mmCIF file of C-alpha atoms in Angstrom:
data_model
loop_
_atom_site.group_PDB
_atom_site.id
_atom_site.type_symbol
_atom_site.label_atom_id
_atom_site.label_comp_id
_atom_site.label_asym_id
_atom_site.label_seq_id
_atom_site.Cartn_x
_atom_site.Cartn_y
_atom_site.Cartn_z
ATOM 1 C CA MET A 8 98.077 79.227 80.052
ATOM 2 C CA ASP A 9 97.476 79.964 83.786
ATOM 3 C CA GLN A 10 97.667 83.628 84.784
ATOM 4 C CA LYS A 11 99.888 84.332 87.850
ATOM 5 C CA TYR A 12 99.626 87.364 90.221
ATOM 6 C CA ASN A 13 100.866 88.545 93.564
ATOM 7 C CA LEU A 14 97.220 89.303 94.666
ATOM 8 C CA ILE A 15 93.896 88.205 93.469
ATOM 9 C CA GLY A 16 90.721 89.993 94.891
ATOM 10 C CA ILE A 17 87.548 87.919 95.381
ATOM 11 C CA GLY A 18 84.643 90.304 94.685
ATOM 12 C CA ILE A 19 84.595 93.814 93.352
ATOM 13 C CA GLY A 20 82.785 95.943 95.857
ATOM 14 C CA VAL A 21 83.881 99.391 97.025
ATOM 15 C CA PHE A 22 86.520 97.899 99.363
ATOM 16 C CA ASN A 23 88.357 95.685 96.832
ATOM 17 C CA LEU A 24 87.990 98.619 94.263
ATOM 18 C CA SER A 25 89.959 100.752 96.731
ATOM 19 C CA LEU A 26 92.584 97.945 96.939
ATOM 20 C CA ALA A 27 92.723 97.629 93.167
ATOM 21 C CA ALA A 28 93.127 101.389 92.722
ATOM 22 C CA LEU A 29 96.116 101.601 95.152
ATOM 23 C CA ALA A 30 97.607 98.414 93.822
ATOM 24 C CA ASP A 31 97.537 99.618 90.214
ATOM 25 C CA LYS A 32 100.026 102.239 91.184
ATOM 26 C CA THR A 33 102.208 100.284 93.446
ATOM 27 C CA ALA A 34 105.361 98.995 91.978
ATOM 28 C CA GLY A 35 105.949 95.350 92.535
ATOM 29 C CA VAL A 36 102.404 94.282 92.842
ATOM 30 C CA SER A 37 100.574 92.362 90.040
ATOM 31 C CA SER A 38 96.878 92.027 90.760
ATOM 32 C CA ALA A 39 93.587 90.862 89.379
ATOM 33 C CA PHE A 40 90.042 91.132 90.703
ATOM 34 C CA PHE A 41 87.042 88.890 89.862
ATOM 35 C CA ASP A 42 83.267 89.351 90.309
ATOM 36 C CA GLY A 43 80.212 87.741 88.739
ATOM 37 C CA LYS A 44 78.224 90.976 88.306
ATOM 38 C CA PRO A 45 78.495 92.511 84.752
ATOM 39 C CA TYR A 46 79.713 95.988 86.037
ATOM 40 C CA PHE A 47 80.433 97.865 89.059
ATOM 41 C CA ASP A 48 77.301 98.772 91.162
ATOM 42 C CA TRP A 49 76.889 99.643 94.891
ATOM 43 C CA HIS A 50 73.616 98.519 96.391
ATOM 44 C CA SER A 51 71.709 99.884 93.437
ATOM 45 C CA GLU A 52 68.462 98.403 94.717
ATOM 46 C CA ILE A 53 68.502 100.888 97.623
ATOM 47 C CA MET A 54 69.861 103.849 95.771
ATOM 48 C CA PHE A 55 67.515 106.755 96.041
ATOM 49 C CA SER A 56 67.830 110.310 94.721
ATOM 50 C CA ASP A 57 67.965 111.592 98.354
ATOM 51 C CA SER A 58 70.424 109.036 99.588
ATOM 52 C CA GLU A 59 73.606 110.762 100.855
ATOM 53 C CA MET A 60 76.972 109.442 101.992
ATOM 54 C CA GLN A 61 77.627 109.771 105.786
ATOM 55 C CA THR A 62 81.317 110.458 105.355
ATOM 56 C CA SER A 63 83.236 113.309 103.540
ATOM 57 C CA PHE A 64 84.038 112.838 99.800
ATOM 58 C CA LEU A 65 87.656 113.141 100.783
ATOM 59 C CA LYS A 66 87.459 109.760 102.384
ATOM 60 C CA ASP A 67 87.428 108.235 98.885
ATOM 61 C CA LEU A 68 89.070 105.060 97.515
ATOM 62 C CA VAL A 69 92.652 106.296 97.704
ATOM 63 C CA MET A 70 93.017 109.781 99.201
ATOM 64 C CA GLY A 71 93.739 108.653 102.804
ATOM 65 C CA ALA A 72 96.804 106.671 101.613
ATOM 66 C CA ASP A 73 98.013 108.459 98.463
ATOM 67 C CA PRO A 74 96.530 111.890 97.537
ATOM 68 C CA THR A 75 98.569 111.850 94.337
ATOM 69 C CA ASN A 76 96.814 108.672 93.073
ATOM 70 C CA PRO A 77 94.885 109.422 89.839
ATOM 71 C CA TYR A 78 91.860 107.455 91.126
ATOM 72 C CA SER A 79 90.832 110.063 93.683
ATOM 73 C CA PHE A 80 87.451 111.735 93.744
ATOM 74 C CA MET A 81 88.965 115.148 93.189
ATOM 75 C CA ASN A 82 90.619 113.829 90.025
ATOM 76 C CA TYR A 83 87.335 112.360 88.848
ATOM 77 C CA LEU A 84 85.747 115.860 89.287
ATOM 78 C CA VAL A 85 88.567 117.508 87.344
ATOM 79 C CA SER A 86 88.805 114.818 84.564
ATOM 80 C CA ASN A 87 84.957 115.102 84.033
ATOM 81 C CA GLY A 88 84.897 118.957 84.017
ATOM 82 C CA LEU A 89 82.965 119.028 87.345
ATOM 83 C CA TYR A 90 85.461 120.567 89.720
ATOM 84 C CA TYR A 91 84.267 124.250 89.870
ATOM 85 C CA SER A 92 80.589 123.384 89.705
ATOM 86 C CA PHE A 93 80.876 120.810 92.415
ATOM 87 C CA MET A 94 82.885 123.237 94.722
ATOM 88 C CA ASN A 95 80.047 125.768 94.238
ATOM 89 C CA THR A 96 77.578 123.415 95.753
ATOM 90 C CA ASN A 97 79.452 123.851 99.078
ATOM 91 C CA ARG A 98 78.895 120.315 100.193
ATOM 92 C CA SER A 99 81.033 118.156 102.486
ATOM 93 C CA VAL A 100 79.204 115.069 101.476
ATOM 94 C CA VAL A 101 77.923 113.689 98.201
ATOM 95 C CA THR A 102 74.936 111.539 97.296
ATOM 96 C CA ARG A 103 75.414 107.745 97.191
ATOM 97 C CA ARG A 104 74.644 107.950 93.430
ATOM 98 C CA GLU A 105 77.555 110.424 92.879
ATOM 99 C CA PHE A 106 79.901 108.207 94.884
ATOM 100 C CA GLU A 107 78.727 105.178 92.728
ATOM 101 C CA MET A 108 79.368 107.163 89.508
ATOM 102 C CA TYR A 109 82.889 107.915 90.814
ATOM 103 C CA CYS A 110 83.448 104.302 91.553
ATOM 104 C CA GLN A 111 82.203 103.397 88.101
ATOM 105 C CA TRP A 112 84.613 105.838 86.538
ATOM 106 C CA VAL A 113 87.490 104.224 88.468
ATOM 107 C CA SER A 114 86.392 100.746 87.379
ATOM 108 C CA GLU A 115 86.513 101.856 83.791
ATOM 109 C CA LYS A 116 90.029 103.087 84.227
ATOM 110 C CA LEU A 117 90.971 99.688 85.871
ATOM 111 C CA LYS A 118 89.513 97.454 83.248
ATOM 112 C CA HIS A 119 92.920 95.856 82.816
ATOM 113 C CA ARG A 120 92.772 94.625 86.470
ATOM 114 C CA LEU A 121 89.056 94.081 86.965
ATOM 115 C CA ASN A 122 87.251 91.105 85.655
ATOM 116 C CA PHE A 123 83.471 91.548 85.741
ATOM 117 C CA ALA A 124 80.991 88.863 84.490
ATOM 118 C CA SER A 125 83.674 86.403 85.944
ATOM 119 C CA LYS A 126 81.933 84.484 88.735
ATOM 120 C CA ILE A 127 84.370 82.654 90.906
ATOM 121 C CA ASP A 128 83.528 78.991 91.229
ATOM 122 C CA GLU A 129 86.164 77.804 93.696
ATOM 123 C CA VAL A 130 89.291 78.997 95.554
ATOM 124 C CA SER A 131 91.774 76.378 96.449
ATOM 125 C CA PHE A 132 95.349 76.194 97.607
ATOM 126 C CA LYS A 133 97.940 73.979 95.904
ATOM 127 C CA ASP A 134 101.738 73.867 95.613
ATOM 128 C CA GLY A 135 102.195 77.045 97.554
ATOM 129 C CA GLN A 136 99.735 79.046 95.471
ATOM 130 C CA PHE A 137 96.008 79.964 95.603
ATOM 131 C CA VAL A 138 94.134 78.668 92.659
ATOM 132 C CA VAL A 139 91.081 80.634 91.589
ATOM 133 C CA ARG A 140 88.743 79.037 89.117
ATOM 134 C CA SER A 141 86.240 81.043 87.113
ATOM 135 C CA GLY A 142 84.586 78.913 84.462
ATOM 136 C CA ASP A 143 87.341 77.850 82.150
ATOM 137 C CA THR A 144 89.719 80.538 83.440
ATOM 138 C CA ILE A 145 92.360 79.553 86.018
ATOM 139 C CA ALA A 146 94.311 82.211 87.776
ATOM 140 C CA LYS A 147 96.923 81.688 90.504
ATOM 141 C CA ALA A 148 98.213 84.057 93.243
ATOM 142 C CA ASP A 149 100.485 84.205 96.157
ATOM 143 C CA ASN A 150 97.794 86.012 98.089
ATOM 144 C CA ILE A 151 94.070 86.636 98.027
ATOM 145 C CA CYS A 152 91.755 89.312 99.432
ATOM 146 C CA ILE A 153 88.135 88.418 100.259
ATOM 147 C CA GLY A 154 85.862 91.351 99.630
ATOM 148 C CA THR A 155 82.610 89.601 98.896
ATOM 149 C CA GLY A 156 80.448 92.101 100.947
ATOM 150 C CA LEU A 157 77.568 91.475 103.235
ATOM 151 C CA THR A 158 74.364 89.505 102.753
ATOM 152 C CA PRO A 159 70.763 90.692 103.505
ATOM 153 C CA ASN A 160 69.701 89.782 107.093
ATOM 154 C CA VAL A 161 66.237 88.228 106.904
ATOM 155 C CA PRO A 162 64.747 87.732 110.420
ATOM 156 C CA ASP A 163 63.239 84.411 111.312
ATOM 157 C CA PHE A 164 59.673 85.804 111.512
ATOM 158 C CA ALA A 165 59.731 86.713 107.886
ATOM 159 C CA LYS A 166 61.651 83.762 106.278
ATOM 160 C CA ASP A 167 58.481 81.767 105.328
ATOM 161 C CA PHE A 168 56.820 84.799 103.600
ATOM 162 C CA ILE A 169 59.601 86.114 101.371
ATOM 163 C CA GLY A 170 58.320 87.135 97.946
ATOM 164 C CA PRO A 171 56.916 90.140 96.143
ATOM 165 C CA LYS A 172 54.851 91.343 99.184
ATOM 166 C CA VAL A 173 57.359 90.502 101.952
ATOM 167 C CA PHE A 174 61.055 91.222 101.023
ATOM 168 C CA HIS A 175 64.348 92.624 102.111
ATOM 169 C CA ALA A 176 65.075 96.126 101.043
ATOM 170 C CA LYS A 177 68.047 95.002 98.990
ATOM 171 C CA SER A 178 65.855 93.125 96.518
ATOM 172 C CA GLN A 179 64.751 93.347 92.909
ATOM 173 C CA TYR A 180 61.220 93.538 94.196
ATOM 174 C CA LEU A 181 61.825 97.125 95.352
ATOM 175 C CA LYS A 182 62.363 98.168 91.698
ATOM 176 C CA THR A 183 58.931 96.905 90.492
ATOM 177 C CA LEU A 184 57.061 97.925 93.613
ATOM 178 C CA ASP A 185 53.606 99.426 93.369
ATOM 179 C CA VAL A 186 51.987 100.566 96.652
ATOM 180 C CA THR A 187 48.952 102.323 95.168
ATOM 181 C CA GLY A 188 46.125 101.879 97.639
ATOM 182 C CA LYS A 189 48.144 99.542 99.854
ATOM 183 C CA ASN A 190 49.083 99.410 103.531
ATOM 184 C CA VAL A 191 52.874 99.438 103.714
ATOM 185 C CA VAL A 192 54.999 98.580 106.764
ATOM 186 C CA VAL A 193 58.742 99.221 106.716
ATOM 187 C CA ILE A 194 60.541 97.267 109.408
ATOM 188 C CA GLY A 195 63.784 98.800 110.641
ATOM 189 C CA GLY A 196 64.621 102.413 111.747
ATOM 190 C CA GLY A 197 68.114 102.690 110.254
ATOM 191 C CA GLN A 198 69.142 104.967 107.402
ATOM 192 C CA THR A 199 67.857 102.570 104.675
ATOM 193 C CA GLY A 200 64.607 102.117 106.586
ATOM 194 C CA ILE A 201 63.877 105.843 106.833
ATOM 195 C CA GLU A 202 64.889 106.414 103.181
ATOM 196 C CA ILE A 203 62.342 103.817 102.021
ATOM 197 C CA PHE A 204 59.676 105.186 104.436
ATOM 198 C CA ARG A 205 60.180 108.706 103.176
ATOM 199 C CA ASN A 206 60.240 107.725 99.491
ATOM 200 C CA CYS A 207 57.117 105.600 100.048
ATOM 201 C CA PHE A 208 54.801 108.164 101.498
ATOM 202 C CA LYS A 209 56.181 110.746 99.045
ATOM 203 C CA GLY A 210 54.821 108.652 96.133
ATOM 204 C CA LYS A 211 57.838 107.105 94.644
ATOM 205 C CA TRP A 212 56.007 103.847 94.028
ATOM 206 C CA GLY A 213 52.516 105.197 93.905
ATOM 207 C CA ARG A 214 50.195 106.645 96.520
ATOM 208 C CA ALA A 215 49.911 104.247 99.499
ATOM 209 C CA LEU A 216 46.901 104.124 101.715
ATOM 210 C CA SER A 217 49.133 103.991 104.749
ATOM 211 C CA THR A 218 52.904 103.948 105.434
ATOM 212 C CA ARG A 219 54.140 102.750 108.808
ATOM 213 C CA MET A 220 57.655 102.192 110.132
ATOM 214 C CA ILE A 221 58.413 99.729 112.967
ATOM 215 C CA SER A 222 61.711 100.187 114.750
ATOM 216 C CA SER A 223 63.172 98.462 117.860
ATOM 217 C CA ARG A 224 65.017 101.615 118.603
ATOM 218 C CA ALA A 225 63.616 104.101 121.106
ATOM 219 C CA ASN A 226 63.420 106.728 118.426
ATOM 220 C CA LEU A 227 64.896 107.626 115.090
ATOM 221 C CA GLU A 228 68.288 108.230 116.495
ATOM 222 C CA PRO A 229 70.779 110.456 114.772
ATOM 223 C CA LEU A 230 74.307 109.497 113.654
ATOM 224 C CA ASP A 231 76.876 110.813 116.103
ATOM 225 C CA ASN A 232 79.526 112.325 113.857
ATOM 226 C CA SER A 233 80.882 114.891 116.316
ATOM 227 C CA PRO A 234 84.627 115.487 116.203
ATOM 228 C CA PHE A 235 85.589 113.467 119.207
ATOM 229 C CA VAL A 236 83.413 110.510 118.275
ATOM 230 C CA ASN A 237 84.939 110.556 114.762
ATOM 231 C CA GLU A 238 88.316 109.779 116.477
ATOM 232 C CA TYR A 239 86.899 106.112 116.378
ATOM 233 C CA PHE A 240 87.422 106.281 112.551
ATOM 234 C CA THR A 241 91.114 107.041 112.732
ATOM 235 C CA PRO A 242 94.087 104.696 112.277
ATOM 236 C CA ASN A 243 95.301 105.535 115.832
ATOM 237 C CA TYR A 244 92.029 104.405 117.367
ATOM 238 C CA VAL A 245 92.012 101.113 115.394
ATOM 239 C CA GLU A 246 95.521 100.360 116.382
ATOM 240 C CA GLU A 247 94.709 100.797 120.076
ATOM 241 C CA PHE A 248 91.327 98.940 119.790
ATOM 242 C CA PHE A 249 92.886 96.013 118.100
ATOM 243 C CA GLY A 250 95.120 95.298 121.120
ATOM 244 C CA LEU A 251 92.308 94.854 123.531
ATOM 245 C CA ASP A 252 90.941 91.590 124.813
ATOM 246 C CA GLN A 253 87.939 90.256 122.835
ATOM 247 C CA ALA A 254 85.859 90.479 125.994
ATOM 248 C CA GLN A 255 86.384 94.183 126.054
ATOM 249 C CA LYS A 256 85.870 94.774 122.456
ATOM 250 C CA ASP A 257 82.280 93.527 121.887
ATOM 251 C CA PRO A 258 80.720 95.792 124.517
ATOM 252 C CA ILE A 259 82.647 98.767 123.172
ATOM 253 C CA VAL A 260 81.401 98.109 119.656
ATOM 254 C CA ARG A 261 77.825 97.917 120.972
ATOM 255 C CA HIS A 262 78.198 101.201 122.786
ATOM 256 C CA GLN A 263 79.425 102.990 119.725
ATOM 257 C CA LYS A 264 76.482 101.824 117.602
ATOM 258 C CA MET A 265 75.174 105.352 116.815
ATOM 259 C CA ALA A 266 78.571 106.359 115.552
ATOM 260 C CA SER A 267 78.070 103.977 112.701
ATOM 261 C CA ASP A 268 74.422 103.010 112.395
ATOM 262 C CA GLY A 269 72.663 106.279 113.268
ATOM 263 C CA ASN A 270 70.615 108.314 110.857
ATOM 264 C CA THR A 271 71.922 111.381 109.074
ATOM 265 C CA PRO A 272 70.726 114.332 111.178
ATOM 266 C CA GLU A 273 69.977 116.528 108.103
ATOM 267 C CA TYR A 274 67.920 113.678 106.673
ATOM 268 C CA LEU A 275 65.900 113.365 109.870
ATOM 269 C CA GLU A 276 65.138 117.120 109.741
ATOM 270 C CA ALA A 277 63.998 116.793 106.101
ATOM 271 C CA LEU A 278 61.846 113.739 107.021
ATOM 272 C CA TYR A 279 60.255 115.485 109.982
ATOM 273 C CA ASN A 280 59.575 118.623 107.726
ATOM 274 C CA ASP A 281 57.924 116.410 105.027
ATOM 275 C CA ILE A 282 55.640 114.772 107.486
ATOM 276 C CA TYR A 283 54.678 118.200 108.949
ATOM 277 C CA GLN A 284 53.933 119.624 105.527
ATOM 278 C CA LEU A 285 51.870 116.636 104.485
ATOM 279 C CA ARG A 286 49.802 116.548 107.642
ATOM 280 C CA HIS A 287 49.374 120.194 108.741
ATOM 281 C CA VAL A 288 49.844 122.169 105.477
ATOM 282 C CA HIS A 289 48.459 119.944 102.662
ATOM 283 C CA ARG A 290 46.043 118.168 104.964
ATOM 284 C CA ASP A 291 46.929 114.798 103.362
ATOM 285 C CA GLU A 292 44.668 112.087 104.669
ATOM 286 C CA ALA A 293 47.031 109.081 104.004
ATOM 287 C CA LEU A 294 48.259 107.662 107.287
ATOM 288 C CA ILE A 295 51.896 108.108 108.012
ATOM 289 C CA GLU A 296 53.099 106.576 111.346
ATOM 290 C CA ILE A 297 56.429 105.906 113.115
ATOM 291 C CA LEU A 298 56.290 103.098 115.751
ATOM 292 C CA PRO A 299 59.456 103.083 117.738
ATOM 293 C CA SER A 300 60.252 100.793 120.648
ATOM 294 C CA ARG A 301 58.572 97.873 118.860
ATOM 295 C CA CYS A 302 59.744 94.359 118.299
ATOM 296 C CA MET A 303 58.173 92.116 115.681
ATOM 297 C CA ASP A 304 56.764 88.797 117.106
ATOM 298 C CA ARG A 305 55.266 87.206 114.019
ATOM 299 C CA ILE A 306 53.655 87.572 110.540
ATOM 300 C CA GLU A 307 50.606 85.656 109.614
ATOM 301 C CA GLU A 308 48.687 85.592 106.283
ATOM 302 C CA ALA A 309 45.356 87.322 106.488
ATOM 303 C CA GLY A 310 43.233 87.276 103.294
ATOM 304 C CA ASN A 311 45.367 88.839 100.580
ATOM 305 C CA GLY A 312 47.563 90.554 103.114
ATOM 306 C CA TYR A 313 49.209 89.968 106.363
ATOM 307 C CA LYS A 314 48.630 90.379 110.194
ATOM 308 C CA LEU A 315 51.699 91.636 112.087
ATOM 309 C CA THR A 316 51.907 90.990 115.822
ATOM 310 C CA VAL A 317 54.150 93.591 117.469
ATOM 311 C CA SER A 318 55.356 94.003 121.127
ATOM 312 C CA SER A 319 55.960 97.430 122.503
ATOM 313 C CA THR A 320 59.013 97.780 124.862
ATOM 314 C CA PHE A 321 57.737 101.176 125.802
ATOM 315 C CA SER A 322 54.100 100.415 126.853
ATOM 316 C CA ASN A 323 54.589 96.591 127.341
ATOM 317 C CA LYS A 324 51.572 96.059 125.156
ATOM 318 C CA THR A 325 50.966 93.823 122.173
ATOM 319 C CA GLU A 326 49.691 95.446 118.997
ATOM 320 C CA VAL A 327 48.296 94.039 115.788
ATOM 321 C CA LEU A 328 48.819 95.706 112.376
ATOM 322 C CA ASN A 329 47.486 94.945 108.984
ATOM 323 C CA ALA A 330 49.800 95.183 105.960
ATOM 324 C CA ASP A 331 49.619 94.430 102.244
ATOM 325 C CA ILE A 332 53.382 94.996 101.718
ATOM 326 C CA VAL A 333 56.241 94.430 104.294
ATOM 327 C CA ILE A 334 59.681 95.831 103.508
ATOM 328 C CA LEU A 335 62.598 94.469 105.660
ATOM 329 C CA SER A 336 65.081 97.083 106.329
ATOM 330 C CA THR A 337 66.771 94.795 108.839
ATOM 331 C CA GLY A 338 70.471 95.322 107.818
ATOM 332 C CA PHE A 339 73.055 92.906 106.672
ATOM 333 C CA ARG A 340 75.223 90.233 108.220
ATOM 334 C CA THR A 341 78.643 88.790 107.262
ATOM 335 C CA ARG A 342 78.771 85.487 105.473
ATOM 336 C CA ILE A 343 81.824 83.386 104.761
ATOM 337 C CA PRO A 344 81.625 82.719 100.968
ATOM 338 C CA GLN A 345 81.094 79.186 99.887
ATOM 339 C CA ILE A 346 83.781 79.452 97.206
ATOM 340 C CA ILE A 347 86.597 79.173 99.829
ATOM 341 C CA GLU A 348 85.337 75.883 101.184
ATOM 342 C CA PRO A 349 88.369 73.967 99.795
ATOM 343 C CA ILE A 350 90.591 76.026 102.132
ATOM 344 C CA GLN A 351 88.074 76.453 104.982
ATOM 345 C CA ASN A 352 89.629 73.756 107.070
ATOM 346 C CA MET A 353 92.925 75.727 107.112
ATOM 347 C CA ILE A 354 91.329 78.866 108.422
ATOM 348 C CA GLU A 355 90.953 79.767 112.075
ATOM 349 C CA PHE A 356 87.585 80.949 113.349
ATOM 350 C CA ASP A 357 86.503 82.122 116.800
ATOM 351 C CA GLU A 358 83.837 80.532 118.893
ATOM 352 C CA ASN A 359 81.242 82.624 117.086
ATOM 353 C CA GLY A 360 82.249 81.330 113.635
ATOM 354 C CA ARG A 361 84.015 84.642 112.716
ATOM 355 C CA PHE A 362 87.409 85.038 110.996
ATOM 356 C CA GLN A 363 90.240 85.643 113.402
ATOM 357 C CA LEU A 364 91.981 88.544 111.680
ATOM 358 C CA GLN A 365 95.468 89.927 112.490
ATOM 359 C CA LYS A 366 96.207 93.644 112.669
ATOM 360 C CA ASN A 367 97.396 93.614 108.898
ATOM 361 C CA PHE A 368 93.840 92.226 107.957
ATOM 362 C CA ALA A 369 95.222 88.772 107.219
ATOM 363 C CA VAL A 370 93.171 85.915 108.410
ATOM 364 C CA LYS A 371 94.941 83.495 110.772
ATOM 365 C CA TRP A 372 95.291 80.205 108.932
ATOM 366 C CA LYS A 373 97.406 76.976 108.858
ATOM 367 C CA GLY A 374 98.899 77.631 105.442
ATOM 368 C CA PRO A 375 102.419 78.890 104.674
ATOM 369 C CA GLU A 376 103.334 82.206 106.326
ATOM 370 C CA GLN A 377 104.224 83.820 103.038
ATOM 371 C CA ASN A 378 100.859 83.250 101.608
ATOM 372 C CA LYS A 379 98.067 85.475 103.031
ATOM 373 C CA VAL A 380 94.282 85.475 102.980
ATOM 374 C CA TYR A 381 93.250 88.975 103.584
ATOM 375 C CA ALA A 382 89.658 89.889 104.346
ATOM 376 C CA MET A 383 87.777 93.200 104.302
ATOM 377 C CA ASN A 384 84.596 94.000 106.239
ATOM 378 C CA PHE A 385 84.887 90.838 108.346
ATOM 379 C CA SER A 386 86.401 92.343 111.505
ATOM 380 C CA ARG A 387 84.111 94.699 113.260
ATOM 381 C CA HIS A 388 84.717 92.471 116.249
ATOM 382 C CA GLY A 389 88.465 92.691 115.898
ATOM 383 C CA HIS A 390 89.361 96.076 114.321
ATOM 384 C CA GLY A 391 86.333 98.082 115.576
ATOM 385 C CA ILE A 392 83.400 100.111 114.515
ATOM 386 C CA SER A 393 85.140 101.533 111.414
ATOM 387 C CA GLU A 394 85.626 98.201 109.736
ATOM 388 C CA PRO A 395 82.319 98.152 107.778
ATOM 389 C CA GLN A 396 82.547 101.886 106.850
ATOM 390 C CA THR A 397 84.210 103.635 103.932
ATOM 391 C CA SER A 398 86.040 106.074 106.250
ATOM 392 C CA LEU A 399 89.264 104.103 106.524
ATOM 393 C CA MET A 400 89.138 101.968 103.424
ATOM 394 C CA ALA A 401 92.157 103.685 101.768
ATOM 395 C CA TRP A 402 94.196 103.214 104.919
ATOM 396 C CA ARG A 403 93.210 99.536 105.175
ATOM 397 C CA SER A 404 94.099 98.989 101.533
ATOM 398 C CA ALA A 405 97.449 100.562 102.103
ATOM 399 C CA THR A 406 98.025 98.474 105.219
ATOM 400 C CA ILE A 407 97.419 95.287 103.177
ATOM 401 C CA LEU A 408 99.738 96.359 100.453
ATOM 402 C CA ASN A 409 102.476 97.282 102.854
ATOM 403 C CA ASP A 410 102.135 93.911 104.422
ATOM 404 C CA LEU A 411 102.233 92.165 101.020
ATOM 405 C CA LEU A 412 105.383 94.154 100.027
ATOM 406 C CA GLY A 413 107.064 93.637 103.463
ATOM 407 C CA LYS A 414 107.736 97.292 103.838
ATOM 408 C CA GLU A 415 105.917 100.569 104.557
ATOM 409 C CA HIS A 416 105.494 101.715 100.967
ATOM 410 C CA TYR A 417 102.393 103.832 102.159
ATOM 411 C CA LYS A 418 102.624 105.823 105.322
ATOM 412 C CA THR A 419 100.253 104.002 107.597
ATOM 413 C CA SER A 420 102.046 104.200 110.981
ATOM 414 C CA ASN A 421 102.392 107.228 113.342
ATOM 415 C CA MET A 422 98.951 108.571 112.232
ATOM 416 C CA VAL A 423 98.308 109.490 115.790
ATOM 417 C CA SER A 424 95.719 111.831 117.166
ATOM 418 C CA ASN A 425 96.811 115.054 118.737
ATOM 419 C CA PHE A 426 93.488 115.263 120.812
ATOM 420 C CA VAL A 427 92.556 112.023 122.230
ATOM 421 C CA ASN A 428 95.030 109.664 124.148
ATOM 422 C CA TYR A 429 93.774 106.112 124.227
ATOM 423 C CA ARG A 430 97.017 104.682 125.675
ATOM 424 C CA GLY A 431 96.850 106.377 129.064
ATOM 425 C CA LEU A 432 99.464 108.584 130.689
#
């Protein structure tokens, strides 16, 4: 017999897990979530022991919408006997591994709603309902929420060389990597790039002959997480930003880049200190080099390795580097999942092929008003710099559930700032 729900979640990443955790304790909402992976994991390929969150542990799956929800990080600590020991660490942020462990604990508690190892084959719309097919299982829902995450961004210069020696950081190749005696080049100076760079020269994958990092940025620039900049990550700011013309939005998001994509300042200090110790205290002869203001021109095969041609935007010179292994820390991009192809002609896209989302995170579409296609992490251009971040995921989940219920079950309005006035006098 077909299963029928108010809401079906497509994908079980951290954002749809937040929605599932809030929905589980929301009267009047029946929900189910599907994902092809066997269990919850969160970018495990790029999970290092020194990888830290860039937001407070209080910005968890549910706290920002419902601090009494049992799926909070604080309840995770108490339930597992960790509360006092954790508080004695005096940390405001946790490692990414700790956050993943918390999410895995929540996913175990939500087994009745989460369907892992259930790859969705197709999402269609028929007779006023969404029809979700996963193998022999058919589930129907009044509404769906797409939370399929991002896909690795592989630049054109690298596409013809992808394999065990040239690969994106989010790749199984990283788990079997051996850099012993090799020349390694990491491309990308964001947080993942510097984490791979640091772990490489510190010997995580063997002792490299040389470790270089190429970044188009002018330097390894820090995350701007000062108090007034953090106002960008508040419901009040998102509300005001959403109302702007699109021509205004894109330049604003570009200007705010370091509020989202900068590197953790404490990590940069540790990285600098590590390089100092290796060079000037331990007199390590392995080459460690950071090359900012460089743009990759091309990769060519050269014997058993590669020749990299690089342009410097600082010196206006062209440089050539030799590499045995090239690791792409070139970020991610949004991708409309193929499984929604049967309803894609009903969905409205902008001139850049992006979802047009409404304030309630529902995609504009030509279907019935009462049936919604919600989407998460598809609206940086619409809702602002916070959209790909975990900072507001509880608030966003609550916004979606309020819209689904047709009432403000969770307090999401009037969350105004007392410090910054975006509306003008």
